[in-house]
Short mmCIF file of C-alpha atoms in Angstrom, two decimals:
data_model
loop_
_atom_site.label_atom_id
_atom_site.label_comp_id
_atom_site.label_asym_id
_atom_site.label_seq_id
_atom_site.Cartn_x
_atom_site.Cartn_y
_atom_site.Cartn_z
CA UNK A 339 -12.58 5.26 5.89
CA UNK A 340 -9.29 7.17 6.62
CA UNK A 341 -7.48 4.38 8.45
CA UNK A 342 -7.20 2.08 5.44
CA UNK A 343 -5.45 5.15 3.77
CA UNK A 344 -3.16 5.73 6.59
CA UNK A 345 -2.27 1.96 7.95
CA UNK A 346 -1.13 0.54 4.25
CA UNK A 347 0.93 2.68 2.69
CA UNK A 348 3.92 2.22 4.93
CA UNK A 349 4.07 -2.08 4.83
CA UNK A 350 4.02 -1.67 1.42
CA UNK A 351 7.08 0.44 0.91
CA UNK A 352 6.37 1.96 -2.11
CA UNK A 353 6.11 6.11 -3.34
CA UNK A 354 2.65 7.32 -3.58
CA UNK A 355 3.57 8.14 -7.20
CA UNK A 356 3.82 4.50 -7.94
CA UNK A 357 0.74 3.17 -6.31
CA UNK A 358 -1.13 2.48 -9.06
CA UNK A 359 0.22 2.70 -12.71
CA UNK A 360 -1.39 4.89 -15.46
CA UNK A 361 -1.75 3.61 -19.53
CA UNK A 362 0.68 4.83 -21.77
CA UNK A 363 -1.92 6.80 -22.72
CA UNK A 364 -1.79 8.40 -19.29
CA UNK A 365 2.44 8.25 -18.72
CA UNK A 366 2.41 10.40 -22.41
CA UNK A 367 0.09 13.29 -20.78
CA UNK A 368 2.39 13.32 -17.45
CA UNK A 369 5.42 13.22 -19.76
CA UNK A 370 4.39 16.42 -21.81
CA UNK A 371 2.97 18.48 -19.21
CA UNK A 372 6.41 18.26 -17.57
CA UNK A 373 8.15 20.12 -20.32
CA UNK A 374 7.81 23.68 -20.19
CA UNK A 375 8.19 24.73 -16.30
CA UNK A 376 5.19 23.97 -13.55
CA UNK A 377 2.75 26.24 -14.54
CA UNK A 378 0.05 25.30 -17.22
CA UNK A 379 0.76 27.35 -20.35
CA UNK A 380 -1.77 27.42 -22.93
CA UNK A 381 -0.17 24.39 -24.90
CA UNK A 382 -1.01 22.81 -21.50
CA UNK A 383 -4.21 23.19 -21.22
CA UNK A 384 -4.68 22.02 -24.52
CA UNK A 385 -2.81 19.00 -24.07
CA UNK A 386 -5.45 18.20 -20.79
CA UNK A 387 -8.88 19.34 -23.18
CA UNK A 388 -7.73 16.68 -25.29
CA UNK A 389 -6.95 14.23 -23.13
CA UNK A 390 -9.94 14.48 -21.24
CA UNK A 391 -12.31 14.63 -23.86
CA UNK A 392 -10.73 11.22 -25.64
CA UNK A 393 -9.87 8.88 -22.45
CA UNK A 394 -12.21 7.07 -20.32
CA UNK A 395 -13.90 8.08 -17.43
CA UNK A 396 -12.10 5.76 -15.65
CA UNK A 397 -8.27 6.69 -16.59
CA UNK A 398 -9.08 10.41 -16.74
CA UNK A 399 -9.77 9.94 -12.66
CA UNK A 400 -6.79 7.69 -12.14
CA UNK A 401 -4.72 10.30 -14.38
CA UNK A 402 -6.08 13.02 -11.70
CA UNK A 403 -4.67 10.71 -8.96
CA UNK A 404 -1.93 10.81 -10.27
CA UNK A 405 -1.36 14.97 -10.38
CA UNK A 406 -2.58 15.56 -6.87
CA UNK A 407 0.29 12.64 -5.40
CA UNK A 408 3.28 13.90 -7.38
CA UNK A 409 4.92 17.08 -6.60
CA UNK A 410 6.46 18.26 -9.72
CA UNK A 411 3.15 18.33 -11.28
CA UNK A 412 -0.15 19.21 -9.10
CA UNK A 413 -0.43 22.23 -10.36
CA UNK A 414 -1.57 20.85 -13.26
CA UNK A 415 -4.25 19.13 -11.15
CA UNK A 416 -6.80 22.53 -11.04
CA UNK A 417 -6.86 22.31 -14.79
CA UNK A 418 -7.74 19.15 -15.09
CA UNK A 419 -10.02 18.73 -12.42
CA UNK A 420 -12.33 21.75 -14.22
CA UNK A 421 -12.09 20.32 -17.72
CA UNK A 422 -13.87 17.13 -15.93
CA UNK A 423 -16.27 18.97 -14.33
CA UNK A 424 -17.47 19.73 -17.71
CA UNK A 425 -18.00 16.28 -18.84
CA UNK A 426 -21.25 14.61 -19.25
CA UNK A 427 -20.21 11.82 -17.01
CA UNK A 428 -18.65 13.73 -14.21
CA UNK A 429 -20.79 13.66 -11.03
CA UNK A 430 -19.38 15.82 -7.91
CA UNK A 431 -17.39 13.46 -5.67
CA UNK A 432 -16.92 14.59 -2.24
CA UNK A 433 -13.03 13.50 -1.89
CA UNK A 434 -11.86 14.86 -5.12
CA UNK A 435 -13.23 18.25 -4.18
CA UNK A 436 -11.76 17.54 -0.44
CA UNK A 437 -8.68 16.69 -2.09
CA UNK A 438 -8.50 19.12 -4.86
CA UNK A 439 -9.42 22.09 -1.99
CA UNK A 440 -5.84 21.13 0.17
CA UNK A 441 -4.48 21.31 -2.78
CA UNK A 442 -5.13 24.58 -3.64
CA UNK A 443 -4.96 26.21 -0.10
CA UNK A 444 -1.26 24.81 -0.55
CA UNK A 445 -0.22 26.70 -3.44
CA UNK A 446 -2.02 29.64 -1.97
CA UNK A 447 -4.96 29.77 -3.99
CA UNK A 448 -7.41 30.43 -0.78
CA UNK A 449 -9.98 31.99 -3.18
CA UNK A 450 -10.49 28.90 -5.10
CA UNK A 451 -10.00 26.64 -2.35
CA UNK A 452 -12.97 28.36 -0.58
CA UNK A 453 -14.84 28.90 -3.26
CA UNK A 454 -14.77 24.61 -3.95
CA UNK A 455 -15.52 24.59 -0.33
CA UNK A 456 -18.26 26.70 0.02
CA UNK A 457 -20.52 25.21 -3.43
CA UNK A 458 -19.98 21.76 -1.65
CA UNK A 459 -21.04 22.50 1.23
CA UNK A 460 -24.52 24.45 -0.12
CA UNK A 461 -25.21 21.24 -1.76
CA UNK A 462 -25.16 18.69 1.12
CA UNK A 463 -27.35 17.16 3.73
CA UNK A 464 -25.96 16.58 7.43
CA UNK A 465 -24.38 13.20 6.51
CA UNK A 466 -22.56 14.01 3.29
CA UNK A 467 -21.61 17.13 4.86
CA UNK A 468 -20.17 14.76 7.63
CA UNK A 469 -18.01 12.84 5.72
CA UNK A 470 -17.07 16.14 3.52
CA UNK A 471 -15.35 17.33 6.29
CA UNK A 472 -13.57 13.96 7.36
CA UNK A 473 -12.14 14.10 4.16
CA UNK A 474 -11.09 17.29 3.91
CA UNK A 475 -9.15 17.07 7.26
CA UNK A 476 -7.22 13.91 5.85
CA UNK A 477 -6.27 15.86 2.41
CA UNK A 478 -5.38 18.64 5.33
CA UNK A 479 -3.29 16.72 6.86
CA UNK A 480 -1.57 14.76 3.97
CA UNK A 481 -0.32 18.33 3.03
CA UNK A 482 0.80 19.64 6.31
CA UNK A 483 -1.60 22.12 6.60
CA UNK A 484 -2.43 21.86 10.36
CA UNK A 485 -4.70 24.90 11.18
CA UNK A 486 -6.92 23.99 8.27
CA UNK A 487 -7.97 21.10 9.64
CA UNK A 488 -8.38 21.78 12.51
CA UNK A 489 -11.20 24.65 11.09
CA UNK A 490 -12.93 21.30 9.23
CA UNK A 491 -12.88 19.80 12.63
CA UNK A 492 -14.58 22.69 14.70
CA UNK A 493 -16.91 22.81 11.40
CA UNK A 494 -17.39 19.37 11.61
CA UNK A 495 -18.39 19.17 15.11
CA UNK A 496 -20.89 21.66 14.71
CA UNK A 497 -23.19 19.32 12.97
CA UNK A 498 -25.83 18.33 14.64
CA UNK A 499 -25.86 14.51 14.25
CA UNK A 500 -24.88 12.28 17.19
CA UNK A 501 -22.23 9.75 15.11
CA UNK A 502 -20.42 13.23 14.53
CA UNK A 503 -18.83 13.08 17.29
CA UNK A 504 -17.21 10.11 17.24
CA UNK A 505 -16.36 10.24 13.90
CA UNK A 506 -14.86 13.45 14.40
CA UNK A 507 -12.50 12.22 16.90
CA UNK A 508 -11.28 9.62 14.80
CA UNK A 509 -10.59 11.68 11.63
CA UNK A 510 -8.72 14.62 13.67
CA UNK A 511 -6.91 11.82 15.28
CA UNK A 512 -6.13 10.02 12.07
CA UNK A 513 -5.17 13.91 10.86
CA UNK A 514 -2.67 14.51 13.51
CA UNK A 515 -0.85 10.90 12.66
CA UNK A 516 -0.70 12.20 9.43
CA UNK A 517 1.19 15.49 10.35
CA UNK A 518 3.33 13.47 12.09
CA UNK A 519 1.76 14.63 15.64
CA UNK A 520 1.30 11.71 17.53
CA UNK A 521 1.40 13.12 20.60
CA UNK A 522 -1.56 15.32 19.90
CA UNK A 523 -2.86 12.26 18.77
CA UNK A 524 -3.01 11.21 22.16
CA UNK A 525 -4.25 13.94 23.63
CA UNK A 526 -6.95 13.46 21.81
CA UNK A 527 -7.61 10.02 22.38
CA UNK A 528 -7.82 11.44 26.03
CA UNK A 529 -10.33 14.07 25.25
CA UNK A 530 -12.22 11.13 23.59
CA UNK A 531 -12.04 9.20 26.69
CA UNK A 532 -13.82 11.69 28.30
CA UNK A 533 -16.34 12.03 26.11
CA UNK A 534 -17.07 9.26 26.95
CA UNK A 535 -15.66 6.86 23.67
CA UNK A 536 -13.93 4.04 24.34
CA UNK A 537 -10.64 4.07 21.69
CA UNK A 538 -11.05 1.49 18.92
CA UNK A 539 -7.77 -0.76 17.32
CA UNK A 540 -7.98 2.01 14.74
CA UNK A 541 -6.76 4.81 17.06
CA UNK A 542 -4.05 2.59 18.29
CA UNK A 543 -2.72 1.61 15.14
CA UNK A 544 -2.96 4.98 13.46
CA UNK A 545 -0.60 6.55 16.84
CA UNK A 546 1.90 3.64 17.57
CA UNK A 547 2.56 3.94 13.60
CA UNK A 548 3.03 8.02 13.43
CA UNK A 549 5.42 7.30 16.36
CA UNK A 550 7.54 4.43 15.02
CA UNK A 551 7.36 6.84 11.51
CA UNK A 552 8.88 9.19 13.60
CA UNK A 553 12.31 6.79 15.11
CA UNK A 554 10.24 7.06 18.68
CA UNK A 555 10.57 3.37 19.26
CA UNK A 556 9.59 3.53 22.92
CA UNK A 557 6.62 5.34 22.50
CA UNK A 558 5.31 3.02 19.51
CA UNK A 559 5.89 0.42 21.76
CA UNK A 560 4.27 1.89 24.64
CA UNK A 561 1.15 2.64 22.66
CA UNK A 562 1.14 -1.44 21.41
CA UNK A 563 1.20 -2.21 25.57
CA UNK A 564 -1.41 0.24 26.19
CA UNK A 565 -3.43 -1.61 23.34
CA UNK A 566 -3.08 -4.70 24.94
CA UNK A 567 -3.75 -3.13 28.43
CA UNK A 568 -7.08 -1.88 27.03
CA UNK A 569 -8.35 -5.55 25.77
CA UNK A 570 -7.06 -5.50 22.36
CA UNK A 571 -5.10 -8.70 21.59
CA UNK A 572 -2.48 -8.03 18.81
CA UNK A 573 -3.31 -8.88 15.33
CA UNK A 574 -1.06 -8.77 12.25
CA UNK A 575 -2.35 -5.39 11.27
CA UNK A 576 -0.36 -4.06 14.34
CA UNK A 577 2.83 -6.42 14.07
CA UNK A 578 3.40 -5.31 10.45
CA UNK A 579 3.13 -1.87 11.56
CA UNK A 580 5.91 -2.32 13.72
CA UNK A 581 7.92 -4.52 11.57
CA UNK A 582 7.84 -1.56 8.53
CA UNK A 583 8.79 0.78 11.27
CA UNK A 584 11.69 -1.04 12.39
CA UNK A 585 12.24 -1.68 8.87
CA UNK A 586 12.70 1.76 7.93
CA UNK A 587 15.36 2.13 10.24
CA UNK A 588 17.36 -1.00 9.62
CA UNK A 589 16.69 -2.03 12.81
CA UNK A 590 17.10 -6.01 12.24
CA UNK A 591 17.54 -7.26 15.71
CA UNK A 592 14.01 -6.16 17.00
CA UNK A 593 12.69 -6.97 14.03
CA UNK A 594 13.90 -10.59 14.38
CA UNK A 595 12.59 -9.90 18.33
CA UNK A 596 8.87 -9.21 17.21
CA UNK A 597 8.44 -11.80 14.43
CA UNK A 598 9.23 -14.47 16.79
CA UNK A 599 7.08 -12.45 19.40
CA UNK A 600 4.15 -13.18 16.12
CA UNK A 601 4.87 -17.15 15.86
CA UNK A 602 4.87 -17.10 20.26
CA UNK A 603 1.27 -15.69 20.12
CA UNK A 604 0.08 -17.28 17.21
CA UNK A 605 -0.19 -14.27 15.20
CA UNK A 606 -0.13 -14.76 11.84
CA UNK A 607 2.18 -14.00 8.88
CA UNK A 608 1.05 -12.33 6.08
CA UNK A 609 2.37 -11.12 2.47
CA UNK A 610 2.25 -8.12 3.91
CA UNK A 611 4.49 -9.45 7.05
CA UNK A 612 7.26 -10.90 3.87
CA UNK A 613 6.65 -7.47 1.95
CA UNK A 614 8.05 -5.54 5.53
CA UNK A 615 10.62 -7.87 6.43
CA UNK A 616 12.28 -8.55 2.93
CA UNK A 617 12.04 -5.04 1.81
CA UNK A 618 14.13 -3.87 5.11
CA UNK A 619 16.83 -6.78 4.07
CA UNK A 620 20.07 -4.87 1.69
CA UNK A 621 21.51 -8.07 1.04
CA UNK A 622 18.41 -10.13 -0.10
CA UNK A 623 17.76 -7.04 -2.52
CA UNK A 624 20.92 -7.27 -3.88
CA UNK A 625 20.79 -10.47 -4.42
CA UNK A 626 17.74 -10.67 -6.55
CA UNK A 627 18.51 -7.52 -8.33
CA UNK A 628 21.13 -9.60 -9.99
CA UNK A 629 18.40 -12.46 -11.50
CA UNK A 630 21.21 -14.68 -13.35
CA UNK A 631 23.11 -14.89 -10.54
CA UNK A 632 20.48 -15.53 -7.47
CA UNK A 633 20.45 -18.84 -5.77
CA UNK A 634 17.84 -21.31 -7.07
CA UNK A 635 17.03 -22.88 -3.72
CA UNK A 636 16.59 -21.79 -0.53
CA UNK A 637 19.78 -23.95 0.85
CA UNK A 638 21.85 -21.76 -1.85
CA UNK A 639 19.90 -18.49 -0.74
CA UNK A 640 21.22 -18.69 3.02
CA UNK A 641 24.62 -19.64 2.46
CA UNK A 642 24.97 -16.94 0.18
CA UNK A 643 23.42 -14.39 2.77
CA UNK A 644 25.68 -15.81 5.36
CA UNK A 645 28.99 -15.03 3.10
CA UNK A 646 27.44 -11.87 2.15
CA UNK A 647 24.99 -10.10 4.55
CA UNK A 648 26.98 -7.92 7.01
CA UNK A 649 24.09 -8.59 9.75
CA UNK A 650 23.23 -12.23 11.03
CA UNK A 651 20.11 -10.85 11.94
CA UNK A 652 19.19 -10.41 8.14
CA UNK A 653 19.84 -14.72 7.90
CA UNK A 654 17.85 -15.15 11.17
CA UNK A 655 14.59 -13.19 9.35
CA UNK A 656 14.87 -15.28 6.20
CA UNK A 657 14.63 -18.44 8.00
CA UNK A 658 11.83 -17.49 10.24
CA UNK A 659 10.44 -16.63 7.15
CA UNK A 660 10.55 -19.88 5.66
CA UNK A 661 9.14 -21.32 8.77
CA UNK A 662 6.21 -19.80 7.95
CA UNK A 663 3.16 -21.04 6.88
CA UNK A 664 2.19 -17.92 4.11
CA UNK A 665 3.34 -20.02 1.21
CA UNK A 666 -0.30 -22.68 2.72
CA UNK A 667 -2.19 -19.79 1.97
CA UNK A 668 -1.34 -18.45 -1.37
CA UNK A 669 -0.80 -22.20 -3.12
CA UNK A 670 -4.27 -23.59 -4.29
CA UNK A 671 -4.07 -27.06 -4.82
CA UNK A 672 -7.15 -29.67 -5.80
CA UNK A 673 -6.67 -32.45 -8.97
CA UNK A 674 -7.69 -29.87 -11.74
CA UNK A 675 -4.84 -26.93 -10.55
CA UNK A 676 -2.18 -26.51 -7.93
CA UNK A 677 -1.89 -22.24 -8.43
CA UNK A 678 0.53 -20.20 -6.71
CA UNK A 679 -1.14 -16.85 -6.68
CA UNK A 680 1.66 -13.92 -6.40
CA UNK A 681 -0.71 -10.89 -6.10
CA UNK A 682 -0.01 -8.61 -3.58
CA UNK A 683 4.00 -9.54 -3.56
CA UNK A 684 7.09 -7.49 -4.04
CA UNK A 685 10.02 -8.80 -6.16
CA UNK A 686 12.00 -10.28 -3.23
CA UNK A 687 8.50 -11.78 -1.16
CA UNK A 688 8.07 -13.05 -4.57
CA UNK A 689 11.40 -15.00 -4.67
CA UNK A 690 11.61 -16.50 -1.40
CA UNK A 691 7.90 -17.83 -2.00
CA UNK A 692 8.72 -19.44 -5.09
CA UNK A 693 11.88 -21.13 -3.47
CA UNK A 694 9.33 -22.36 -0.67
CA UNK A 695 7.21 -23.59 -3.62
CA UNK A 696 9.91 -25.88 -5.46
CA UNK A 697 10.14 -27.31 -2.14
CA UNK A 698 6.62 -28.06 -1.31
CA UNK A 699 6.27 -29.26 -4.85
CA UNK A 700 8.55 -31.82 -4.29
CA UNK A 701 7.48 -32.93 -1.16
CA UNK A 702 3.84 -33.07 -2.06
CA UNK A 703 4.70 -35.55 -5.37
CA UNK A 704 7.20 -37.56 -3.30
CA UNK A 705 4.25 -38.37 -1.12
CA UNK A 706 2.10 -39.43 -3.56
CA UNK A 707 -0.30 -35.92 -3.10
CA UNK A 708 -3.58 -35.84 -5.75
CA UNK A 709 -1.07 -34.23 -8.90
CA UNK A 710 -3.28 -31.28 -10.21
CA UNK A 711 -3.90 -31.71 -14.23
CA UNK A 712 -2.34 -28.60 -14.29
CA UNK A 713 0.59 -26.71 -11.94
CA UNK A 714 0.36 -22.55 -12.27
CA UNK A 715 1.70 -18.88 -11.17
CA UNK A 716 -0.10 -16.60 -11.23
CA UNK A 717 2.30 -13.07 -11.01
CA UNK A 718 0.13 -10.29 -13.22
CA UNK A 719 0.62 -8.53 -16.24
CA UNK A 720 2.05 -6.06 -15.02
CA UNK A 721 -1.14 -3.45 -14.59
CA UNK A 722 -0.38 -2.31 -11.52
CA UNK A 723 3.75 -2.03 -11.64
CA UNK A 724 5.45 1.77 -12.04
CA UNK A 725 5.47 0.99 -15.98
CA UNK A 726 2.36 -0.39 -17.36
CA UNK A 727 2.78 -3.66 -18.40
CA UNK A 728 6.43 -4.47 -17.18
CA UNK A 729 5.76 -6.46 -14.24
CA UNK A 730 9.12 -7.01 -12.18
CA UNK A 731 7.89 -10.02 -10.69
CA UNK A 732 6.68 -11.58 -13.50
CA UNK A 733 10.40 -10.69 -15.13
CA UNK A 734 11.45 -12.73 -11.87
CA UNK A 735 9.22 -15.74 -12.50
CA UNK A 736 10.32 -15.98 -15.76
CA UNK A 737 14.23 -15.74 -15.67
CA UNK A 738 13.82 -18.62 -13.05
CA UNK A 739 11.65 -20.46 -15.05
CA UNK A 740 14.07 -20.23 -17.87
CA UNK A 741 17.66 -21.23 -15.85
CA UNK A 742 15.81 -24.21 -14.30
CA UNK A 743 14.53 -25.49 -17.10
CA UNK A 744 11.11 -25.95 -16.10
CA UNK A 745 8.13 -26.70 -18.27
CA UNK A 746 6.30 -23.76 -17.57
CA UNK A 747 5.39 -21.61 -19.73
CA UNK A 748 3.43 -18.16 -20.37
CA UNK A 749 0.03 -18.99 -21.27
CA UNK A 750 -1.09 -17.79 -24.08
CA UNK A 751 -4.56 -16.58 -22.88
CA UNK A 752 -3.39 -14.53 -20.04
CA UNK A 753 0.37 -13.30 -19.92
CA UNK A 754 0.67 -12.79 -16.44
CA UNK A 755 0.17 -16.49 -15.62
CA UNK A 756 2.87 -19.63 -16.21
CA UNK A 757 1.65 -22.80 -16.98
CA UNK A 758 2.07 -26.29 -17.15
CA UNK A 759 0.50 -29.87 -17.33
CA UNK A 760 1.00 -31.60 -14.08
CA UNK A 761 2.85 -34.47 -14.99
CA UNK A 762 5.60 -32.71 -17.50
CA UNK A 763 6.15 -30.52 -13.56
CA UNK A 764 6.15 -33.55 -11.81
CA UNK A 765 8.88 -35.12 -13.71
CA UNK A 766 10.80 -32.10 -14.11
CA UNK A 767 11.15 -32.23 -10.35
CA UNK A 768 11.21 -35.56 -9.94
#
């Protein structure tokens, strides 16, 4: 439950803030409750009544989101989480009380926060109250608030259920990663061992990336041996947590070190593998921030990083890149559609993929391949970019679209998707 929070946030490289992007409905609210100092005046409040009481159930939540990740504005959060407890729709949610309780223990609102606490917990059976308290050590945690959750913890392990244990073992340890204590992370892995639990990938991952987080390369690396040591092979999951972590540093050399390290075991690449790699790579992001300049193939794209890149290690990542076999996996091909599906990508993943797709194009129609009735890419709308509806990738597809030339199109029935009929491709490339 807590891992999937912890283990993808750092791969992807992006602020919490811009996670998941709001209506303009929702950006307005954020924009006026910023004006007028951090604390909710009366104007405020009124602002957040109406708001909630004309918006969906569904963007009033993501609004909330929204408050409790940014910083400049979660005080506004309390407000707003009230006004939808007043709604006929609202029906008590056990981690945006867990959440909305950290929150107010860190602006020193203990009352409140116990208050929240104490009506969940009067309403709960063992399990819920179980996975109350799970939560609340992870919104804990998230906020730096150590000794708090470390009282859910001894709370938690007071319940008398015999999955408690374990569970609460792998949400403190999860909690410490998150305060940036890995080494009490392993201490607790220890305690676990006692106990007589075996550690699972989870505990692993979670550790080997609060240390690599942390610049403690050694240690991350130690915990990935220890993995191994304990009979759990290396997945992807793991070698894009290391990759990020390098990443962050701008250490290029071992990163170059542990993607070959993936193509000697066999591991896999990933988007998520091109999303760690290119994002840690100054000169490839310089190079497609400037979109009517980049290269349009992937011959042009390396000679320019060679003039340009002040590492050879940043050339050496691109083309083991390339040599991958991620672009098999997101191109769909069969003789009504060929669709390259660009979910999931950043702007410069994005790019190199698309480079890798003229070039399988080509190859595919010089060798007489089944030519789909129609040839597609798919990039999004832009839903889920930092400003609704302006979708940086699919600015990219389209300002390459346009200097090449090409036949595709946006189709009219779904704007983040280009499209074109097979042959008109075919003999654009051919």
């Amino acid at each position: 439950m807590a891992a999937v929070l912890l283990l993808s946030s750092p791969a992807a490289s992006k602020p919490p803030e811009l996670r998941c992007a709001l209506s303009k409905q929702g950006q307005r609210l954020l924009s006026s409750l910023s004006d007028g100092g951090p604390q909710p005046s009366s104007t405020h409040l009124t602002l957040i009544r109406k708001f909630v009481s004309s918006s969906s159930k569904t963007l009033t939540l993501k609004t909330l989101s929204h408050l409790f990740l940014s910083h400049n504005l979660s005080s506004f959060a309390l407000p707003m989480y009230r006004r939808i407890s007043e709604t006929q729709w609202f029906k008590w949610n056990p981690k945006l009380a867990a959440q909305m309780a950290a929150l107010l223990e860190k602006h020193g609102r203990f009352v409140e926060s116990e208050t929240l606490i104490l009506e969940s917990v009067q309403k709960l059976g063992f399990r819920e109250l179980s996975i109350f308290y799970c939560l609340l050590i992870e919104s804990y945690s998230k906020h730096g608030l150590k000794q708090r959750a470390l009282d859910s913890y001894a709370h938690l392990r007071e319940i008398p259920l015999p999955s408690v244990i374990r569970r609460g073992y792998e949400s403190m340890i999860n909690g410490f990663c998150l305060l940036g204590l890995p080494c009490d992370a392993e201490e607790m892995v220890e305690e676990m061992g006692i106990a007589g639990f075996r550690p699972s990938t989870f505990e692993f991952r979670s550790i080997a990336l609060s240390y690599g987080r942390s610049g403690l390369f050694e240690e991350m690396r130690r915990v990935v041996r220890r993995m191994e040591d304990s009979g759990i092979g290396l997945d992807t999951v793991i070698m894009n947590i290391v990759l990020s972590c390098y990443g962050e540093y701008g250490e290029m050399l071992e990163m170059v070190s542990w993607v070959r390290k993936m193509r000697d075991l066999d591991i896999a690449f990933s988007v998520r593998t091109y999303n760690s790699v290119l994002n840690s790579c100054p000169t490839m992001i310089s190079i497609v921030g400037e979109p009517d300049k980049f290269p349009l193939s992937i011959v042009g794209l390396v000679e320019k990083l060679e003039k340009a890149s002040s590492s050879p290690n940043e050339v050496l990542l691109i083309k083991e890149l390339v040599s991958s076999v991620v672009l098999e996996e997101t191109l769909e091909w069969s003789s009504s559609e060929g669709k390259l599906d660009l979910h999931g990508m950043h702007t410069c993943s994005s790019y190199l993929i698309l480079l890798q797709w003229l070039e399988e194009l080509r190859l595919r129609f010089s060798e007489g391949t089944v030519l789909p009735l129609e040839i597609s890419v798919v990039c999004g709308s832009g839903k889920n970019s930092s400003i609704r509806g302006e979708s940086p990738v699919k600015a990219l597809v389209s300002e390459m679209m346009f200097r090449m030339s090409s036949p595709l199109k946006v189709d009219r029935k779904n704007t983040g998707r280009f499209v074109a009929r097979g042959k008109a491709v075919k003999d654009w490339l051919c």
